[in-house]
Each structure stands twice: as C-alpha cells, then as structure tokens.
Coordinates of C-alpha atoms and ligand atoms in Angstrom, one line a residue:
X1 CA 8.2 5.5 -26.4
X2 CA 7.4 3.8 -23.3
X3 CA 4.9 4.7 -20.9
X4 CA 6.1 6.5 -17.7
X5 CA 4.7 5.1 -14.4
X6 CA 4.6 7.5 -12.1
X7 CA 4.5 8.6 -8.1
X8 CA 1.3 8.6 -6.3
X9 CA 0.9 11.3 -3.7
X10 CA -1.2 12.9 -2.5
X11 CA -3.9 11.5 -5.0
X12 CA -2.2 12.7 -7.9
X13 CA 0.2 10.6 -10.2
X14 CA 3.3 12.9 -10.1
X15 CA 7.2 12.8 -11.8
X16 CA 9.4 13.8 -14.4
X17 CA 12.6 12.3 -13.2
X18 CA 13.1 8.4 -14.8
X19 CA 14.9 5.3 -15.0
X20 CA 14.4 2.5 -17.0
X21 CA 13.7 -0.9 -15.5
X22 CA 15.6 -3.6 -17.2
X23 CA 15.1 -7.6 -17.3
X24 CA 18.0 -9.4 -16.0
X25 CA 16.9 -12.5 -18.4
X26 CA 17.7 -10.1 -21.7
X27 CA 19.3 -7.0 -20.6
X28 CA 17.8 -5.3 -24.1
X29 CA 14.6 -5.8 -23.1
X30 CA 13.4 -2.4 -20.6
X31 CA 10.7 -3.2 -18.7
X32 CA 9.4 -0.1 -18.5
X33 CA 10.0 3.7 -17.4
X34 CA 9.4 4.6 -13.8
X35 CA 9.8 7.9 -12.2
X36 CA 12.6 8.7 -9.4
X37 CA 11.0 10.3 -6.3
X38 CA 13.2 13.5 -4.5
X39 CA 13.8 13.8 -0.6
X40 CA 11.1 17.1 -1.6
X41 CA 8.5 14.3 -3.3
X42 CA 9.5 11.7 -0.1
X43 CA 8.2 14.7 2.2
X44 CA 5.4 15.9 0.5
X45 CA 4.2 11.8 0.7
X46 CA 4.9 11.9 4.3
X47 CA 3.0 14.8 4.8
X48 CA 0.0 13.4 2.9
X49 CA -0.7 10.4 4.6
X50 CA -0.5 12.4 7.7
X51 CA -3.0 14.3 6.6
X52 CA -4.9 11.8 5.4
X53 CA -4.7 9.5 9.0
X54 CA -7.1 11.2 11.2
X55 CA -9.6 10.2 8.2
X56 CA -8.8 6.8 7.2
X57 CA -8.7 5.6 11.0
X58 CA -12.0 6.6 11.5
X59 CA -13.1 5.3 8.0
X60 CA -15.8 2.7 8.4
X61 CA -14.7 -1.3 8.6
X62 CA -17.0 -1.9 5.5
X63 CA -15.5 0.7 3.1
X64 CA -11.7 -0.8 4.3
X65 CA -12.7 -4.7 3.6
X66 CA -14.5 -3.6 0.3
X67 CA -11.2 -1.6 -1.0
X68 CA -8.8 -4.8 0.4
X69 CA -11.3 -7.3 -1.7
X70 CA -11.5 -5.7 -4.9
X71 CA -7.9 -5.2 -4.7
X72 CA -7.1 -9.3 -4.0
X73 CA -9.7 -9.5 -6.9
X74 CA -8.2 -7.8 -9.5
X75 CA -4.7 -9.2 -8.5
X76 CA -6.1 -12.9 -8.6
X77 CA -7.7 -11.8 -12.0
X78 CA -4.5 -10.5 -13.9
X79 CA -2.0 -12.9 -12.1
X80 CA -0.9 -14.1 -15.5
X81 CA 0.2 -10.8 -16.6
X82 CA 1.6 -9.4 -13.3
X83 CA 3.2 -13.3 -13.0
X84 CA 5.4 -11.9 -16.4
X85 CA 5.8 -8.1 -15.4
X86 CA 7.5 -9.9 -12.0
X87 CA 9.5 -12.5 -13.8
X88 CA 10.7 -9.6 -16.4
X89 CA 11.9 -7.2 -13.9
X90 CA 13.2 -9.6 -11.3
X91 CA 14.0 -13.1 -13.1
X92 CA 12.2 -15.7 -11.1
X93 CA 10.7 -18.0 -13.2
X94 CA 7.2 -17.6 -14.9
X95 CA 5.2 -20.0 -12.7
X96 CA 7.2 -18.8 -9.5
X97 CA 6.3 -15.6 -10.7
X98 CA 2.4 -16.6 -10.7
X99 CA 2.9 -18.0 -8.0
X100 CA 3.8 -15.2 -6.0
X101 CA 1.5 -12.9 -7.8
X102 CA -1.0 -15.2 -6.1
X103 CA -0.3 -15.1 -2.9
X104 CA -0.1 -11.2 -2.9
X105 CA -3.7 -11.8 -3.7
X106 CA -4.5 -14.3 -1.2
X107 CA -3.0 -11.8 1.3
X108 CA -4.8 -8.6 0.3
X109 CA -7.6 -11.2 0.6
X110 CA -6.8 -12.4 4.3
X111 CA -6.6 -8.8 5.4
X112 CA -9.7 -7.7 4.0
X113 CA -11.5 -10.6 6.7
X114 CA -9.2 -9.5 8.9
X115 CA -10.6 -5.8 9.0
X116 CA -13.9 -7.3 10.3
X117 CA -12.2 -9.6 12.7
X118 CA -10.4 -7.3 14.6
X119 CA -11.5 -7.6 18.3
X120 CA -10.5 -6.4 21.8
X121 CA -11.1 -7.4 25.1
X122 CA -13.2 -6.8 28.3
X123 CA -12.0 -7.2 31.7
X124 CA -13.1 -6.8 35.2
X125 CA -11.3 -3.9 37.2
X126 CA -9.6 -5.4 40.8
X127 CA -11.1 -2.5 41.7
X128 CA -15.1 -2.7 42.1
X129 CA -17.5 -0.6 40.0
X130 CA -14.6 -0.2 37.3
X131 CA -14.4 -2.0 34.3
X132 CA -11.1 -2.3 32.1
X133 CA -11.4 -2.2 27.9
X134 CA -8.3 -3.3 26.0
X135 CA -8.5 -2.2 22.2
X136 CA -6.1 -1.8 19.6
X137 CA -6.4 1.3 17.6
X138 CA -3.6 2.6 14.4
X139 CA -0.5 3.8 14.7
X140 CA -0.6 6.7 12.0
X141 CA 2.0 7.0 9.2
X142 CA 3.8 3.7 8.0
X143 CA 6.9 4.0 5.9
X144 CA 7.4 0.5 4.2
X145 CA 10.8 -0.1 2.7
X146 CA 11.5 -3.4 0.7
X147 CA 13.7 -5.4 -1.4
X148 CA 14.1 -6.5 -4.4
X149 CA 13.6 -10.3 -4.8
X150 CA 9.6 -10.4 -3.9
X151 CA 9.1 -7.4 -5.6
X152 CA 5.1 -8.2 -5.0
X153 CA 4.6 -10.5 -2.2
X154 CA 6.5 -8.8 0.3
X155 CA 4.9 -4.9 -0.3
X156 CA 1.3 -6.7 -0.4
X157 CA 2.1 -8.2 3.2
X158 CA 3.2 -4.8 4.7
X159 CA 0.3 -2.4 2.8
X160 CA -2.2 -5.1 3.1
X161 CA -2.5 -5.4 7.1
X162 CA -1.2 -1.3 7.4
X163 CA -4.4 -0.2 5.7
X164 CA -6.6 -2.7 6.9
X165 CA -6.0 -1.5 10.6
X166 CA -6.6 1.9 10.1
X167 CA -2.8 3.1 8.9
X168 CA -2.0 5.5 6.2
X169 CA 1.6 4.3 4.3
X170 CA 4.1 5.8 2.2
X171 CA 5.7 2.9 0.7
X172 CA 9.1 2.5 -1.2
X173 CA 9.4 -0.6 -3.2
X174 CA 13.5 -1.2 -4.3
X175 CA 15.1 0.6 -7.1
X176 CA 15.7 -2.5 -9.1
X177 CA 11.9 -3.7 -9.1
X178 CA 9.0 -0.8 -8.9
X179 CA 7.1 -2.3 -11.5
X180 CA 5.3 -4.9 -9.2
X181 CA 4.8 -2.5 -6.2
X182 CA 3.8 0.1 -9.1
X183 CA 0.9 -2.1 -10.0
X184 CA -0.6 -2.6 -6.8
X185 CA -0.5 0.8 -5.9
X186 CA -2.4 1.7 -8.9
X187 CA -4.9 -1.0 -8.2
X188 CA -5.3 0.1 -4.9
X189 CA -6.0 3.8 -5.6
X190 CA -8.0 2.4 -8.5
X191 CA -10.2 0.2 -6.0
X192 CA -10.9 3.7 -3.6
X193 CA -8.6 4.4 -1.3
X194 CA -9.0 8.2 0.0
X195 CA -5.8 10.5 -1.2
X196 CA -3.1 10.6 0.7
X197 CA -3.9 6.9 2.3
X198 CA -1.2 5.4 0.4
X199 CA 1.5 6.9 -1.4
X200 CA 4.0 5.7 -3.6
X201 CA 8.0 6.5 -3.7
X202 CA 9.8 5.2 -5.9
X203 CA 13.8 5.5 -6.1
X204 CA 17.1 5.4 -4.2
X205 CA 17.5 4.2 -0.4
X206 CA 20.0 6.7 0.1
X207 CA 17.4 9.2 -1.1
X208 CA 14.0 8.3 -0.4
X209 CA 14.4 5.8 2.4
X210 CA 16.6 7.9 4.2
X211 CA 14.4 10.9 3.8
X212 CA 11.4 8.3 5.5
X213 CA 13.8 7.5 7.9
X214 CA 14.9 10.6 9.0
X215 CA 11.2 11.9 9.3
X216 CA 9.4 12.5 12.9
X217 CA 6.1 12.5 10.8
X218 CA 6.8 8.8 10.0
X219 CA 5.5 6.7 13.1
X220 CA 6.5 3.2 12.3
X221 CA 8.4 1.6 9.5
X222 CA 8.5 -1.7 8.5
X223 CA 11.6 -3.1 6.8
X224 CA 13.0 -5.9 4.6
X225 CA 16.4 -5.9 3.2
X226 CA 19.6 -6.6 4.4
X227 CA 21.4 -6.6 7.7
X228 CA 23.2 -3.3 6.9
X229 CA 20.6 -0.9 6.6
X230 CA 18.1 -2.6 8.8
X231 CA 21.1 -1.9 11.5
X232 CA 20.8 2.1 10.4
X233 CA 17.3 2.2 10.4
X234 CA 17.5 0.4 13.5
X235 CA 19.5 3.2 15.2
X236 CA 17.7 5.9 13.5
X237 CA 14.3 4.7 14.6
X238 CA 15.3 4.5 18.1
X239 CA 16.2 8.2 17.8
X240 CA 12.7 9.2 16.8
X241 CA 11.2 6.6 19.4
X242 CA 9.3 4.9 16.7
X243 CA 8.7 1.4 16.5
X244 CA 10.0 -0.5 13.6
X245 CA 10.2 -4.0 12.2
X246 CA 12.9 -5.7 10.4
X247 CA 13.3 -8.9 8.2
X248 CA 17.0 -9.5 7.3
X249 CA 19.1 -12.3 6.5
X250 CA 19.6 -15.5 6.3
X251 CA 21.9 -18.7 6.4
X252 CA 19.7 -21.2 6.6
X253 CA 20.6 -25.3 6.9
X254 CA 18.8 -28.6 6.3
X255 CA 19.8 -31.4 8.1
X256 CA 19.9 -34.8 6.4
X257 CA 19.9 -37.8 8.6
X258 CA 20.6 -41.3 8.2
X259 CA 17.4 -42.1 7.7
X260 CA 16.1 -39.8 5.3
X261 CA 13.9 -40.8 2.1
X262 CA 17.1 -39.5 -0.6
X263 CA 14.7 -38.8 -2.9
X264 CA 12.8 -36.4 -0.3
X265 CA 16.2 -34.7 0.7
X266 CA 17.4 -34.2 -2.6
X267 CA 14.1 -32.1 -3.9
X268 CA 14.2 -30.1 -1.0
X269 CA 17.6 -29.0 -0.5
X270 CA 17.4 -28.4 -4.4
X271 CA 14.2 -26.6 -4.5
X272 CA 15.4 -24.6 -1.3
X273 CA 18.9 -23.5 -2.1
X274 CA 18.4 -23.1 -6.1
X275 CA 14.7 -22.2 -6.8
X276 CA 14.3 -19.1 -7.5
X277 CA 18.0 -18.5 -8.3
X278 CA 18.5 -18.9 -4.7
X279 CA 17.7 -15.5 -3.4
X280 CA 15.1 -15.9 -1.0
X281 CA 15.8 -14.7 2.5
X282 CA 14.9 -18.4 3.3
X283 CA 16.6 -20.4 1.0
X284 CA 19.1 -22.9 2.1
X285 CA 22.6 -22.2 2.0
X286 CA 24.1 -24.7 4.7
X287 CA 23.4 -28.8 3.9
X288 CA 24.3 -30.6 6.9
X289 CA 24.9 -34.1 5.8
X290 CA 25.4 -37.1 8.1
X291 CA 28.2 -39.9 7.4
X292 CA 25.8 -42.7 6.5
X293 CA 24.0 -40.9 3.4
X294 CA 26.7 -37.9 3.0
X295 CA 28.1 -40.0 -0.2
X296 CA 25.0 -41.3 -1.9
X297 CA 23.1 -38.1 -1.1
X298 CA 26.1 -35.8 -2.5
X299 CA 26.2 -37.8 -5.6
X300 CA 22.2 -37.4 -6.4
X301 CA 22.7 -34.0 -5.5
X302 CA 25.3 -33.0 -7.2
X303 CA 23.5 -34.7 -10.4
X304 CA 20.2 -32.5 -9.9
X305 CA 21.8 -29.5 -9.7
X306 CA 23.9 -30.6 -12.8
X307 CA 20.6 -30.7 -14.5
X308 CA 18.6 -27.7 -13.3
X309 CA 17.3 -25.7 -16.2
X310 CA 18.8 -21.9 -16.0
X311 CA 17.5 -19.5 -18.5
X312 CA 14.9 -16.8 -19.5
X313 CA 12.5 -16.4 -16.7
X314 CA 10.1 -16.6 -19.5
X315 CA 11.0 -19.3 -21.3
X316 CA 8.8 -22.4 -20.8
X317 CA 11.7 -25.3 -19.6
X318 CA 13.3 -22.5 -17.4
X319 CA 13.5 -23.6 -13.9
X320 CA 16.4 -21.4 -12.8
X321 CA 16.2 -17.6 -13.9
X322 CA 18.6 -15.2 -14.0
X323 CA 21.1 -13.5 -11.5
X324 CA 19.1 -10.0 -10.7
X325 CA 21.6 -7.9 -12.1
X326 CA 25.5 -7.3 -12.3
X327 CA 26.3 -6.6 -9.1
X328 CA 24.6 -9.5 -7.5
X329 CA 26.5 -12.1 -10.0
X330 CA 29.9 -10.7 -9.3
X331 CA 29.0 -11.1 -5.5
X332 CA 27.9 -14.8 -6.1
X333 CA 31.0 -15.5 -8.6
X334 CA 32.9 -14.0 -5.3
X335 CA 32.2 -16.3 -3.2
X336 CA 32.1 -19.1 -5.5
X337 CA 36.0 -18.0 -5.3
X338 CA 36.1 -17.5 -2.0
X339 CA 34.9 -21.2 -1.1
X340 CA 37.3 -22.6 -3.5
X341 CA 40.0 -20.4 -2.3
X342 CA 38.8 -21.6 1.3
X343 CA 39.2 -25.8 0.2
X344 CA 35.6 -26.7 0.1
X345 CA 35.3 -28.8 -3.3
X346 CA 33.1 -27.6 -6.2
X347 CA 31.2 -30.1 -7.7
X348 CA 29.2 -28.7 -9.6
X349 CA 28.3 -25.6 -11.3
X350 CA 29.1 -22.3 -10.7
X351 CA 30.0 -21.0 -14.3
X352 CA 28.0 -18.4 -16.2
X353 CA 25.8 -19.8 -18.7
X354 CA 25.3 -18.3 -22.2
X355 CA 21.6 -17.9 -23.4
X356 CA 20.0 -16.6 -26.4
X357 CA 19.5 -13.6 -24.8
X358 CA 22.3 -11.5 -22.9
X359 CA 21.2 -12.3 -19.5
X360 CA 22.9 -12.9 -16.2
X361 CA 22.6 -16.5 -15.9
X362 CA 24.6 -18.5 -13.6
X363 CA 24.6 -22.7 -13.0
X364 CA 23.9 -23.3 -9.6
X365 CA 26.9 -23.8 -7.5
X366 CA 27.1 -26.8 -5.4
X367 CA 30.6 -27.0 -2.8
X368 CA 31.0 -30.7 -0.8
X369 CA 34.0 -31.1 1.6
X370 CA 33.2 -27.3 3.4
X371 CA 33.1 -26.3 7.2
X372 CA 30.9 -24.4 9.3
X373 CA 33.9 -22.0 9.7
X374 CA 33.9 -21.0 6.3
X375 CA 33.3 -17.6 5.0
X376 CA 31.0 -19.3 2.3
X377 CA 29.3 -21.2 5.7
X378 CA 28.7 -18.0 7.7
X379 CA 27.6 -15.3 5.3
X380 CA 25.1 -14.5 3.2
X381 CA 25.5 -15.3 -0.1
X382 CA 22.1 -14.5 -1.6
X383 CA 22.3 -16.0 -4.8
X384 CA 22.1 -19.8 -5.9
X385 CA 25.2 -21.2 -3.6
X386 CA 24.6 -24.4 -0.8
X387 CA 27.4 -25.9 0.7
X388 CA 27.4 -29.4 2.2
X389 CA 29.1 -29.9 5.5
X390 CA 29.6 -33.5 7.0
X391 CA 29.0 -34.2 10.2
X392 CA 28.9 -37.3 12.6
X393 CA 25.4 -37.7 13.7
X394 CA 22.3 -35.9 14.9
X395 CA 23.8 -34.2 17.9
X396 CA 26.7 -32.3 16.1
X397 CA 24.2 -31.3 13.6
X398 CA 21.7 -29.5 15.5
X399 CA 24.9 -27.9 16.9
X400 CA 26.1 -27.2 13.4
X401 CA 22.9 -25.4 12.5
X402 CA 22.1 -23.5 15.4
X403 CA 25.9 -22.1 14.8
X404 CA 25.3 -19.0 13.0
X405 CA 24.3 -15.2 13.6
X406 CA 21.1 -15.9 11.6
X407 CA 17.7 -17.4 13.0
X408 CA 15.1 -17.7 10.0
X409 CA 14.3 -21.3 8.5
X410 CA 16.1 -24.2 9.5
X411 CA 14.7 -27.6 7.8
X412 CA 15.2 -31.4 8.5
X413 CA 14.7 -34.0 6.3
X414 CA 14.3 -37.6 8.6
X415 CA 11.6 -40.4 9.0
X416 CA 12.3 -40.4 13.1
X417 CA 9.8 -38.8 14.8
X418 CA 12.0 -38.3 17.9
X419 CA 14.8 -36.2 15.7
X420 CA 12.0 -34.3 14.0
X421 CA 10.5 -33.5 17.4
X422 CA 13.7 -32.7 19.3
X423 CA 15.0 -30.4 16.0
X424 CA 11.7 -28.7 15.9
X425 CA 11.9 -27.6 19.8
X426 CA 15.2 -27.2 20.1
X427 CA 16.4 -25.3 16.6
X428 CA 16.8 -21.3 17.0
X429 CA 15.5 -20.2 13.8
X430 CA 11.7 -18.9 13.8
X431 CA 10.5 -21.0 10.9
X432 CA 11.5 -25.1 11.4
X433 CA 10.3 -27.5 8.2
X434 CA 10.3 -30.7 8.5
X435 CA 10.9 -33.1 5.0
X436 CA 9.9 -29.9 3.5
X437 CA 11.9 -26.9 1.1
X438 CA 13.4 -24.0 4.2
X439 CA 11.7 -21.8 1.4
X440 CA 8.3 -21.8 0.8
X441 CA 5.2 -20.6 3.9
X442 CA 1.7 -20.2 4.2
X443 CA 0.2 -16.7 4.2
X444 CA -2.3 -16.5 6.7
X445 CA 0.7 -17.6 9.4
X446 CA 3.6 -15.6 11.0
X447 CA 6.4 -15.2 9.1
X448 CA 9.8 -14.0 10.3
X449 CA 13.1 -15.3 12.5
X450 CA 15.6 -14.7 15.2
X451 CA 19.1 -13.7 16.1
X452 CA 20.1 -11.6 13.5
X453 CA 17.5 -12.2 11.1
X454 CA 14.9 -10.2 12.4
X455 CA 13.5 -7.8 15.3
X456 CA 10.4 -7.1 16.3
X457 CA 6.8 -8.8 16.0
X458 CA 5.7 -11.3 13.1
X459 CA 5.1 -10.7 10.0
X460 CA 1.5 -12.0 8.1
X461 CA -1.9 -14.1 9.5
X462 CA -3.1 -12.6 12.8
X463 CA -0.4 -11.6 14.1
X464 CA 0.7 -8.6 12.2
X465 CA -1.8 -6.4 14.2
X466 CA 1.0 -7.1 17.0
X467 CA 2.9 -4.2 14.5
X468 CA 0.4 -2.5 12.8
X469 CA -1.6 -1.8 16.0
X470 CA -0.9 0.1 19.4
X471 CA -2.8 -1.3 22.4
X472 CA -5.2 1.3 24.4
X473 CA -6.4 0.0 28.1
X474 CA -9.3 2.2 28.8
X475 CA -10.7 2.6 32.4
X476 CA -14.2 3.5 33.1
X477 CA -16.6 3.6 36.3
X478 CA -19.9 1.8 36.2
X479 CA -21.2 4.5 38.1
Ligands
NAD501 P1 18.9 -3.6 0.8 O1 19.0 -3.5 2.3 O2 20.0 -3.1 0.0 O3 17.6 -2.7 0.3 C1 16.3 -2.9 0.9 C2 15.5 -1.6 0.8 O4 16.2 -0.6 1.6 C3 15.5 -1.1 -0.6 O5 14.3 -0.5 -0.9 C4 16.6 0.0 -0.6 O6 16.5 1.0 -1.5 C5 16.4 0.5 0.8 N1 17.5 1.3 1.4 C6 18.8 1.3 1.1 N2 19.5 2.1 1.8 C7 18.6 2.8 2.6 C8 18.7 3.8 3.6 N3 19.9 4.4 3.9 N4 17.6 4.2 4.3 C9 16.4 3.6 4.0 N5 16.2 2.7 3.1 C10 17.3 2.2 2.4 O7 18.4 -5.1 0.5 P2 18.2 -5.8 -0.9 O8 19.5 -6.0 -1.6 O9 17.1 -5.0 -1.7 O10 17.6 -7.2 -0.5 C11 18.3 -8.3 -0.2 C12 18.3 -8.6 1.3 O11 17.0 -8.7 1.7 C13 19.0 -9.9 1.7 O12 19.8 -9.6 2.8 C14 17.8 -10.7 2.1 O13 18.1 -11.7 3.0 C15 16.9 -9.7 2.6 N6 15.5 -10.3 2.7 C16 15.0 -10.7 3.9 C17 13.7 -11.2 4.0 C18 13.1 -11.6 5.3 O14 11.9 -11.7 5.4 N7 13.9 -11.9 6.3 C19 13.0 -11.3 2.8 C20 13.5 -10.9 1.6 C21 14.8 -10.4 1.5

C-alpha cells in the first residue's frame, strides 16, 4: 500500500479522498497517492491563512529568513531524490530534474536574504515640518495556482517571496504533479512555519482553483498556466478587485542570421524547442532562418533532432523524456497533422517511440518549408514541435518574430553586434537571449513577458515585492 500524502490546513495533514499519481515514462509505475481537496477543504484553507495573517505579518524578519534557509537547505540537501520524484511524476529528464530541484533551492535561498533586505524610503514633504515614509507592507492571503511542467520551480518562486514578505498562501499545485509541491510544503511546515501560514490544496482547477477564485477572503493570486483560464481568473479577479498576476503562453522564435556560428545555432534552437520534451512556456517553437544558412543550418538541424535520445526520464542516455500524459500527446500528434495538412515539410520526427516501458514517448518533430501564417506558427503547441520559417534577411525577421499574440523569450543567434543590439531593443517579448537557448533564466532576475503572455509585475529577484507587496505613503509632522 502506498503512502497517502495528504492536505495541509490549518496545521493539520488532512484527506480521505485520493488519486494516484502516475509517471508518464512507464505508466505502471504510480508515483504515489495524494489526497483530492473539496470546495469545503479549499474554504476552510482560505479561512486559515486569514486567520493566520495578522500574525505572520508581524512575525519578526529573523524567524522568516531562518524558516526560508532551512527550507533552501533541506531542498539543496535531498535534490537527488526530489530531482527523481520530479522526473517520475512529470518526465523531464533526471539531470533537468536536478536541475530544477536546484534552483527551487537557490530561490527559497534568495528570498530568505531578501527578507532582511527589504527597505523603504524617506522623503522630504513639499510641505515644511512634514516628512513623507514610503514602505511596503503584505497583502494578506495569496492563492497560488500552477502548472504542471515545473512542478517544483515554479510553486518555490510564488511561496518563496509570498512568505518572505509577510503573506499567508493557500497554494494549489496542478492535478497531474502534487508530488513536488507536496514536498516542499512538508518541508516548509517541517522547518516552522506558524499554522495556517501556508496551506496546501491539492486537486481539480474546476474545483479548488475555482473555489480560490471565487473567494473575497483571497486578496491576490498569482497564476501560471495557460491563456484560458488565466483569461477567467482575469475576469473573476477584477470582480473582487484583487490584484493578480499571470504567466501564460508562449510562441517563442530564434532568429538565425547569416552570420551565425552553425554550431551555436544548432544547440540552441535544439536545446530550446526539444529539451525538456519541449514544454516549457519558453521554449522555442518559431526558427526564423535566413536564405544564406537556411539550407546548411536545416540539414544539421534536422540531423540533431534525428539523434536526440527520447526515453525514461530516468534512464541514464535519456535526453528527451516523455509526453506528460495522453492528452498532451494527442494535442502534439494534432498539430504534427495540422502542419502537414497545412504544407509545411516534416523532416524529421514526429512518430511515437516504443520504449521498454509503456510510456508516452514522442521523437521530436522538426517541419522546414512553414509560414508565419500557419496554425502550427501561431499557436501554442506545448510539446516538442519547432518550425523553421525562411525569410530574406534581418529586417523581415524581426518583423517575423514580433508577429505573434505572445511576448515571452525571443532569442537570436549572430556574431554582429549591431543585429544583436537592434534585436535586443527592438524585440517585444520580455526575455531577449542572445547566441543562447529562449529557455533557460537566472533566478535572482525577473522573469515573465508581454502581449499575451503575461500581465502584471515580474516574477523572481527583487522585483517580485512589486506583487507580493502593497505600497503605504505615510505622512507625519515634525512637530
Ligand atoms: P492550465 O491553465 O490548464 O492549469 C494551470 C493551473 O490552473 C492548474 O493548477 C489547474 O488545475 C488550474 N485551473 C484550471 N482551471 C481552473 C479554474 N477554473 N480556476 C482556477 N484554477 C484553474 O495550464 P497547464 O496545462 O497546467 O500548463 C500549461 C500552460 O502553462 C501552457 O500554456 C504554458 O505556456 C503555461 N506556462 C506558462 C509559464 C510562464 O511563466 N509564462 C510557465 C509554465 C507554463
């Protein structure tokens, strides 16, 4: 019998109610048991870290850079074994799975300094005698909603900076993936966090997130998932007058110039569309090729994607892991069809791949020979699907890649210092790379886009107080 993890609210590890988590790499394999939280669990959360806010925001900075520490600690000290619960549950491969294990640690790390570094500002008054404070001070309950496909990374960078500024959260990680989010909740409440200061809902959006969303006890939520029901919690949110953050998708391009180093622009655009199988929010989906290296740069291209290693996320020589589960591989095998239906070219991969283990394993599609127009061009895909698109020159590129609804990575991969400048200043996504992977960012820097990729502030570094604080201007006669 596996062990059932359970919710946390309130203090108390609570649930009856279970599904099993399965691993996309061998689909007999159950990662574990995790409990299902009701709208009646979702409220009883909500009203728990309202309770518990008045509290925690007053709670010394000491005691909240101590609990963020030993937490980074203890995620830094198990990363090889929270690496393999990730890769299990979501399929990225074992050393991407480290990897981001890692970097949740890093962050819970960066936002424990950041609790002592959080400063205001003094101002003279235009009027004499007065002087002027600025401070920032919590905003009360946070409701953090997240995806599946950085099942630890992206819940560490929401609780992280929410606690650390004074916030209490009730956080729902996404159905397919509680494990990760499971674990650092339990390390969390392990390292000392107060009851009620973070709570734990596991389960359905249509349950759960819409019970968080729905609630006028919830005073901000931050979001990342997909366009759709960012748009509805959008709307809902501005119902309740609460402020709200949303990361969404993507369809990001590299440009390849002329004058790129091949081998450079081949890693990247490989690493960027295909690592990870592909479903990263920043991945590349759009090549945009110009006429003098289109030919040699398809061929080594096509060639490395040919070779890419798909199999068990655990497996040693994997460097492509699984499709997440059912529904996301008939969604890519879709629009594998779709682009073929639409005349790009297919050249190569694309076909499901048969492992060992039952597993949804896909080669990585590569299409030449596609527009900007195309379905395959203008949606998001999410799994591991680029298309190249040939264009004349530098000019019609940058057109090419600002020509989307989405704004969050756009990469270029040149040796001229005047295209890498003008393409840095004059792209519209929020993250530019230059001869580096559109996937791939620092922690301690903002994340997050434009258009319809995001809205509101940045994510991570300094400037997530921007979100997880409310500025006070305070008045006060010298006397
Ligand atoms: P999703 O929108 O289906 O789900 C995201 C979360 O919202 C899940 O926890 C889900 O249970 C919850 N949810 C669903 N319906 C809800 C409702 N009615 N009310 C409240 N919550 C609800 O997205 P997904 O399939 O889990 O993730 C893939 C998407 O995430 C892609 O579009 C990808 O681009 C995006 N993403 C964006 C970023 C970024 O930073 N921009 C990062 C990672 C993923």
């Amino acid at each position: 019998m596996l062990e059932l993890h359970r919710n946390l609210i309130d203090g108390e590890w609570v649930g009856t109610d279970a599904v099993e988590n399965i691993n996309p790499s061998n689909v007999n394999d159950v990662v574990g048991v995790y409990a299902r939280a009701s709208e009646e669990d979702t409220k009883r959360a909500i009203a728990a870290a309202k309770a518990a806010f008045p509290a925690w925001s007053r709670t010394g900075i000491l005691d909240r850079h101590a609990i963020l520490r030993k937490t980074a600690d203890e995620i830094l000290a198990r990363k090889q074994e929270l690496g393999e619960l990730l890769s299990r549950e979501e399929g990225k491969s074992l050393p991407e799975g480290i990897g981001e294990v890692t970097r949740a640690g890093q962050i819970f790390d960066f936002f424990a300094g950041e609790v002592l570094r959080l400063a205001g500002e003094i101002l003279p008054s235009v009027r004499p005698g007065l002087g002027v404070e600025i401070t920032r001070e919590p905003l009360g309950v946070i409701g953090i909603i997240t995806p599946w496909n950085f099942p630890i990374a992206i819940p560490s960078w929401k609780i992280a900076p929410a606690l650390a500024y004074g916030n209490t959260v009730v956080v729902k990680p996404a159905d397919l993936v509680p494990g990760s989010t499971w674990a650092i909740v339990d390390i969390l409440a392990r390292a000392g966090l107060p009851k009620g200061v973070l709570n734990l809902v596991m389960g359905r959006g249509s349950v759960v997130g819409q019970t968080m969303v729905d609630s006028k006890d919830v005073t901000a939520i931050s979001f990342t998932g997909s366009v759709a029901t960012g748009r509805r919690i959008a709307a809902a949110s501005i119902e309740h007058n609460r402020k709200f953050q949303l990361e969404m998708g993507g369809k990001n391009p590299t440009v390849v110039l002329d004058d790129a180093d091949l081998k450079v622009a081949v890693e990247s655009v490989a690493q960027s569309a295909f690592f990870s199988t592909g479903q990263r929010c920043t991945a590349t989906s759009r090549v945009i090729v110009t006429e003098g290296i289109h030919d040699e740069f398809v061929k080594a291209l096509a060639e490395r994607t040919r070779n890419l290693r798909v199999g068990d996320a655990l497996d040693k020589d994997t460097e492509i892991g699984p499709v997440v589960d059912p529904s996301q591989l008939s969604q890519d095998i879709d629009y594998i069809e779709i682009g073929k239906a639409e005349g790009a070219r297919l050249v190569s991969g694309g076909e499901r791949v048969k492992r060992n283990n039952e597993g949804y394993f896909l080669q990585p599609a590569l299409f030449t020979e596609a527009t900007n127009a195309m379905r395959i061009a203008r949606e998001e895909i999410f799994g591991p699907v680029a298309a190249v698109i040939r264009v004349k020159d530098y000019e019609e590129a940058l057109i090419t890649a600002n020509d989307t609804d989405f704004g969050l990575s756009a990469g270029i991969v040149t040796t001229s210092l005047k295209y890498a400048t003008h393409f840095k200043r004059n792209s519209e996504a929020g993250m530019v790379m230059v001869n580096v992977p559109t996937a791939g960012v620092d922690f301690h820097v903002p994340f997050g886009g434009r258009k319809g990729s995001s809205y509101g502030p940045r994510e991570q570094g300094k400037y997530a107080a921007e979100f997880f604080t409310v500025v006070k201007t305070s008045y006060t006669l010298a006397g």
